[in-house]
CSV table of N, CA, C and O in Angstrom, one decimal:
chain,number,residue,atom,x,y,z
A,99,MET,N,110.4,79.5,128.9
A,99,MET,CA,109.0,80.7,128.1
A,99,MET,C,109.9,80.7,127.0
A,99,MET,O,111.5,81.2,127.2
A,100,THR,N,109.4,80.5,125.9
A,100,THR,CA,109.9,81.2,124.5
A,100,THR,C,110.1,83.1,124.5
A,100,THR,O,109.0,83.3,125.0
A,101,GLY,N,111.1,83.0,124.0
A,101,GLY,CA,111.2,84.8,123.6
A,101,GLY,C,109.7,85.1,122.3
A,101,GLY,O,109.3,83.9,121.1
A,102,VAL,N,109.8,86.3,121.9
A,102,VAL,CA,108.4,86.8,121.5
A,102,VAL,C,109.4,86.8,120.0
A,102,VAL,O,111.0,87.4,119.6
A,103,ILE,N,109.2,86.5,118.4
A,103,ILE,CA,109.8,86.7,117.1
A,103,ILE,C,107.8,87.4,116.5
A,103,ILE,O,107.6,87.4,116.3
A,104,GLU,N,108.9,88.7,115.7
A,104,GLU,CA,109.1,89.9,115.2
A,104,GLU,C,108.3,89.6,114.3
A,104,GLU,O,109.6,89.6,113.6
A,105,LYS,N,107.0,89.9,113.7
A,105,LYS,CA,107.3,89.8,111.8
A,105,LYS,C,106.4,90.9,111.4
A,105,LYS,O,105.4,91.3,112.3
A,106,VAL,N,106.2,91.1,110.2
A,106,VAL,CA,105.6,91.4,109.3
A,106,VAL,C,105.0,90.6,108.1
A,106,VAL,O,105.4,90.0,108.1
A,107,ALA,N,103.7,91.2,108.1
A,107,ALA,CA,103.7,90.8,106.4
A,107,ALA,C,102.2,91.5,105.6
A,107,ALA,O,101.7,93.0,106.6
A,108,TRP,N,102.4,91.4,104.9
A,108,TRP,CA,101.4,92.9,104.0
A,108,TRP,C,100.3,91.5,103.5
A,108,TRP,O,100.5,90.4,102.8
A,109,THR,N,99.2,92.1,104.0
A,109,THR,CA,98.1,91.2,103.5
A,109,THR,C,96.9,92.5,102.4
A,109,THR,O,96.8,93.7,103.1
A,110,HIS,N,96.6,92.2,101.9
A,110,HIS,CA,96.1,93.1,100.6
A,110,HIS,C,95.1,92.8,99.9
A,110,HIS,O,95.5,91.5,99.0
A,111,LEU,N,93.9,93.0,100.1
A,111,LEU,CA,92.2,92.1,99.9
A,111,LEU,C,92.0,93.7,98.8
A,111,LEU,O,92.0,94.3,98.7
A,112,ASP,N,91.7,92.4,97.5
A,112,ASP,CA,91.1,93.2,95.9
A,112,ASP,C,90.0,92.3,95.5
A,112,ASP,O,90.6,91.0,95.2
A,113,ALA,N,89.0,93.3,95.2
A,113,ALA,CA,88.0,92.4,95.3
A,113,ALA,C,88.2,90.9,95.8
A,113,ALA,O,87.4,90.0,95.3
A,114,GLY,N,88.4,90.6,96.9
A,114,GLY,CA,88.1,89.5,97.7
A,114,GLY,C,89.1,88.8,97.1
A,114,GLY,O,88.7,87.2,97.9
A,115,ARG,N,90.1,89.3,97.1
A,115,ARG,CA,91.4,88.4,96.9
A,115,ARG,C,92.1,89.0,97.0
A,115,ARG,O,92.7,89.6,97.8
A,116,LEU,N,93.2,88.1,98.0
A,116,LEU,CA,94.2,87.9,98.7
A,116,LEU,C,95.3,87.9,98.0
A,116,LEU,O,96.0,86.9,97.5
A,117,LEU,N,96.3,89.6,98.3
A,117,LEU,CA,98.0,88.6,97.6
A,117,LEU,C,98.6,88.1,98.2
A,117,LEU,O,98.5,88.2,99.4
A,118,ALA,N,99.4,86.8,97.5
A,118,ALA,CA,100.3,86.4,97.8
A,118,ALA,C,101.3,85.6,97.6
A,118,ALA,O,100.9,85.9,95.9
A,119,THR,N,102.4,85.4,97.7
A,119,THR,CA,103.9,85.1,96.5
A,119,THR,C,104.6,84.3,96.2
A,119,THR,O,104.1,83.3,97.4
A,120,ARG,N,105.3,83.7,95.7
A,120,ARG,CA,105.6,81.5,96.4
A,120,ARG,C,106.9,82.4,95.1
A,120,ARG,O,107.6,83.1,94.3
A,121,THR,N,108.5,81.4,95.5
A,121,THR,CA,108.9,81.2,95.3
A,121,THR,C,109.6,80.4,94.5
A,121,THR,O,108.9,79.8,94.0
A,122,HIS,N,109.8,81.1,93.3
A,122,HIS,CA,110.1,80.6,92.0
A,122,HIS,C,110.3,79.0,91.7
A,122,HIS,O,111.8,78.8,92.9
A,123,GLY,N,109.7,78.5,91.2
A,123,GLY,CA,110.5,76.3,91.5
A,123,GLY,C,109.6,76.0,92.4
A,123,GLY,O,109.3,74.6,92.6
A,124,HIS,N,108.8,76.5,93.7
A,124,HIS,CA,107.5,76.0,95.0
A,124,HIS,C,106.7,75.9,94.5
A,124,HIS,O,106.4,77.6,94.2
A,125,GLY,N,105.6,75.3,94.9
A,125,GLY,CA,104.3,75.6,95.4
A,125,GLY,C,103.5,76.1,96.5
A,125,GLY,O,102.5,76.9,96.3
A,126,ARG,N,104.4,76.2,97.0
A,126,ARG,CA,103.6,76.8,98.6
A,126,ARG,C,103.9,77.8,98.6
A,126,ARG,O,105.3,78.9,98.3
A,127,PHE,N,102.6,79.1,98.5
A,127,PHE,CA,102.8,81.0,98.6
A,127,PHE,C,102.6,81.1,100.0
A,127,PHE,O,102.7,80.3,101.5
A,128,TYR,N,102.8,82.5,100.6
A,128,TYR,CA,103.3,83.2,101.1
A,128,TYR,C,102.8,84.4,101.3
A,128,TYR,O,102.9,84.6,100.7
A,129,LEU,N,102.3,85.6,102.4
A,129,LEU,CA,102.9,86.2,102.5
A,129,LEU,C,104.0,87.1,102.3
A,129,LEU,O,104.3,86.7,103.4
A,130,PRO,N,104.3,88.6,101.5
A,130,PRO,CA,105.3,89.1,101.5
A,130,PRO,C,105.0,89.6,103.0
A,130,PRO,O,104.3,90.0,103.6
A,131,GLY,N,106.8,89.8,104.1
A,131,GLY,CA,107.7,90.3,104.9
A,131,GLY,C,108.8,89.9,105.2
A,131,GLY,O,108.6,88.2,105.0
A,132,GLY,N,108.3,89.7,106.1
A,132,GLY,CA,109.5,89.3,107.7
A,132,GLY,C,110.0,90.2,108.9
A,132,GLY,O,109.0,90.1,109.3
A,133,LYS,N,111.2,90.0,109.0
A,133,LYS,CA,111.1,90.2,110.6
A,133,LYS,C,112.5,91.5,110.2
A,133,LYS,O,113.2,92.5,109.5
A,134,PRO,N,111.7,92.8,110.8
A,134,PRO,CA,111.7,93.6,111.4
A,134,PRO,C,113.1,94.2,111.7
A,134,PRO,O,114.1,92.9,112.7
A,135,GLU,N,114.1,94.4,111.0
A,135,GLU,CA,115.4,94.6,111.8
A,135,GLU,C,115.6,96.0,112.5
A,135,GLU,O,114.8,96.2,113.7
A,136,PRO,N,116.9,96.6,113.7
A,136,PRO,CA,117.2,97.2,114.7
A,136,PRO,C,116.4,98.6,114.3
A,136,PRO,O,117.2,98.9,113.0
A,137,ASP,N,116.6,98.9,114.7
A,137,ASP,CA,115.7,100.0,114.8
A,137,ASP,C,115.0,100.1,114.1
A,137,ASP,O,114.7,101.6,113.4
A,138,GLU,N,114.4,99.3,113.0
A,138,GLU,CA,113.3,99.8,111.9
A,138,GLU,C,111.9,99.7,112.4
A,138,GLU,O,111.3,98.6,113.6
A,139,THR,N,110.9,101.4,112.1
A,139,THR,CA,110.0,100.3,112.8
A,139,THR,C,109.2,98.8,111.5
A,139,THR,O,109.6,99.1,111.4
A,140,THR,N,107.9,99.6,111.9
A,140,THR,CA,107.0,98.1,111.7
A,140,THR,C,107.1,98.3,110.3
A,140,THR,O,106.9,97.6,108.6
A,141,GLU,N,106.3,99.6,109.8
A,141,GLU,CA,105.8,99.9,109.5
A,141,GLU,C,107.3,100.3,108.0
A,141,GLU,O,107.1,99.6,106.4
A,142,GLN,N,108.8,100.4,108.9
A,142,GLN,CA,109.6,101.0,107.5
A,142,GLN,C,109.9,99.7,107.4
A,142,GLN,O,110.6,99.2,105.6
A,143,ALA,N,109.6,98.6,107.6
A,143,ALA,CA,110.2,96.4,107.7
A,143,ALA,C,109.3,96.1,106.5
A,143,ALA,O,109.7,96.1,105.8
A,144,LEU,N,107.7,96.9,107.1
A,144,LEU,CA,107.2,95.7,105.5
A,144,LEU,C,107.2,97.0,104.5
A,144,LEU,O,107.1,96.1,103.2
A,145,VAL,N,107.7,97.9,104.1
A,145,VAL,CA,107.7,98.4,102.6
A,145,VAL,C,109.7,98.0,102.2
A,145,VAL,O,109.5,97.5,101.0
A,146,ARG,N,109.9,97.6,103.1
A,146,ARG,CA,111.4,97.6,103.3
A,146,ARG,C,110.7,96.1,102.0
A,146,ARG,O,111.9,95.8,101.4
A,147,GLU,N,110.3,94.6,103.3
A,147,GLU,CA,110.6,93.7,102.5
A,147,GLU,C,109.6,93.4,101.4
A,147,GLU,O,110.2,92.8,100.7
A,148,SER,N,108.2,94.4,101.0
A,148,SER,CA,107.7,94.6,100.2
A,148,SER,C,108.8,94.8,98.7
A,148,SER,O,108.4,94.2,97.6
A,149,ARG,N,109.5,95.6,98.9
A,149,ARG,CA,110.6,95.9,98.0
A,149,ARG,C,111.3,94.8,97.6
A,149,ARG,O,111.4,95.4,96.5
A,150,GLU,N,112.0,94.1,98.6
A,150,GLU,CA,112.9,93.0,98.8
A,150,GLU,C,112.3,92.1,97.8
A,150,GLU,O,112.6,91.7,96.7
A,151,GLU,N,111.0,91.7,97.8
A,151,GLU,CA,110.6,90.4,97.9
A,151,GLU,C,109.5,90.4,96.8
A,151,GLU,O,109.5,89.5,95.6
A,152,LEU,N,108.6,91.5,96.6
A,152,LEU,CA,108.2,92.0,95.0
A,152,LEU,C,108.8,92.8,94.2
A,152,LEU,O,107.6,93.0,93.1
A,153,GLY,N,109.9,93.6,94.5
A,153,GLY,CA,110.2,95.2,93.9
A,153,GLY,C,108.5,96.5,94.2
A,153,GLY,O,108.8,96.9,92.9
A,154,VAL,N,107.6,95.8,95.0
A,154,VAL,CA,106.7,97.4,95.4
A,154,VAL,C,107.5,97.5,96.0
A,154,VAL,O,108.0,97.8,97.2
A,155,THR,N,107.2,98.8,96.1
A,155,THR,CA,107.5,100.2,97.5
A,155,THR,C,105.9,100.9,98.1
A,155,THR,O,105.6,101.6,97.1
A,156,PRO,N,105.4,100.3,99.0
A,156,PRO,CA,104.3,100.7,99.4
A,156,PRO,C,104.0,102.3,100.3
A,156,PRO,O,104.9,102.4,100.3
A,157,ASN,N,103.7,103.1,100.5
A,157,ASN,CA,103.3,103.9,101.5
A,157,ASN,C,103.2,103.4,102.9
A,157,ASN,O,102.4,103.5,102.8
A,158,ALA,N,104.1,104.2,103.3
A,158,ALA,CA,103.9,103.5,104.5
A,158,ALA,C,102.8,104.4,105.4
A,158,ALA,O,102.5,103.9,106.6
A,159,SER,N,102.6,105.7,104.8
A,159,SER,CA,101.3,106.0,105.6
A,159,SER,C,99.9,105.3,105.5
A,159,SER,O,99.1,105.7,105.9
A,160,THR,N,100.3,104.2,104.7
A,160,THR,CA,99.0,103.8,104.6
A,160,THR,C,98.9,102.6,105.1
A,160,THR,O,97.8,102.0,104.9
A,161,VAL,N,99.6,101.8,105.5
A,161,VAL,CA,99.8,100.6,106.5
A,161,VAL,C,98.6,100.9,107.6
A,161,VAL,O,98.9,101.4,108.3
A,162,ILE,N,97.7,100.2,107.7
A,162,ILE,CA,97.1,100.1,108.8
A,162,ILE,C,97.4,98.7,110.2
A,162,ILE,O,97.5,97.5,108.5
A,163,PRO,N,97.9,98.8,110.9
A,163,PRO,CA,97.9,97.2,111.3
A,163,PRO,C,96.8,96.2,111.3
A,163,PRO,O,96.0,97.2,112.1
A,164,LEU,N,95.9,95.0,111.3
A,164,LEU,CA,95.9,94.7,111.0
A,164,LEU,C,95.4,93.2,112.3
A,164,LEU,O,94.5,93.3,112.7
A,165,LEU,N,97.0,92.9,112.9
A,165,LEU,CA,96.3,91.7,114.3
A,165,LEU,C,98.1,92.4,114.3
A,165,LEU,O,99.3,92.5,114.8
A,166,ILE,N,97.6,92.2,116.4
A,166,ILE,CA,98.9,92.7,116.6
A,166,ILE,C,98.6,92.4,118.3
A,166,ILE,O,97.5,92.1,118.8
A,167,VAL,N,100.1,90.7,118.2
A,167,VAL,CA,98.9,89.8,119.7
A,167,VAL,C,100.6,90.2,120.3
A,167,VAL,O,101.6,89.9,120.5
């Protein structure tokens, strides 16, 4: 049996388009996000990862869980 890896990702839809990003020089796109730090809520992790990867700070109170498995 394998362990569970918890991750968060920002999915933002606007006019039917999905926000994605990529690392400079790479062709693959990904959803901004990552793993929560110890004692960090899902919302806090999403805000931190978005700030680190995109330089934007979403409002944690507007985070709506999309998928929890």
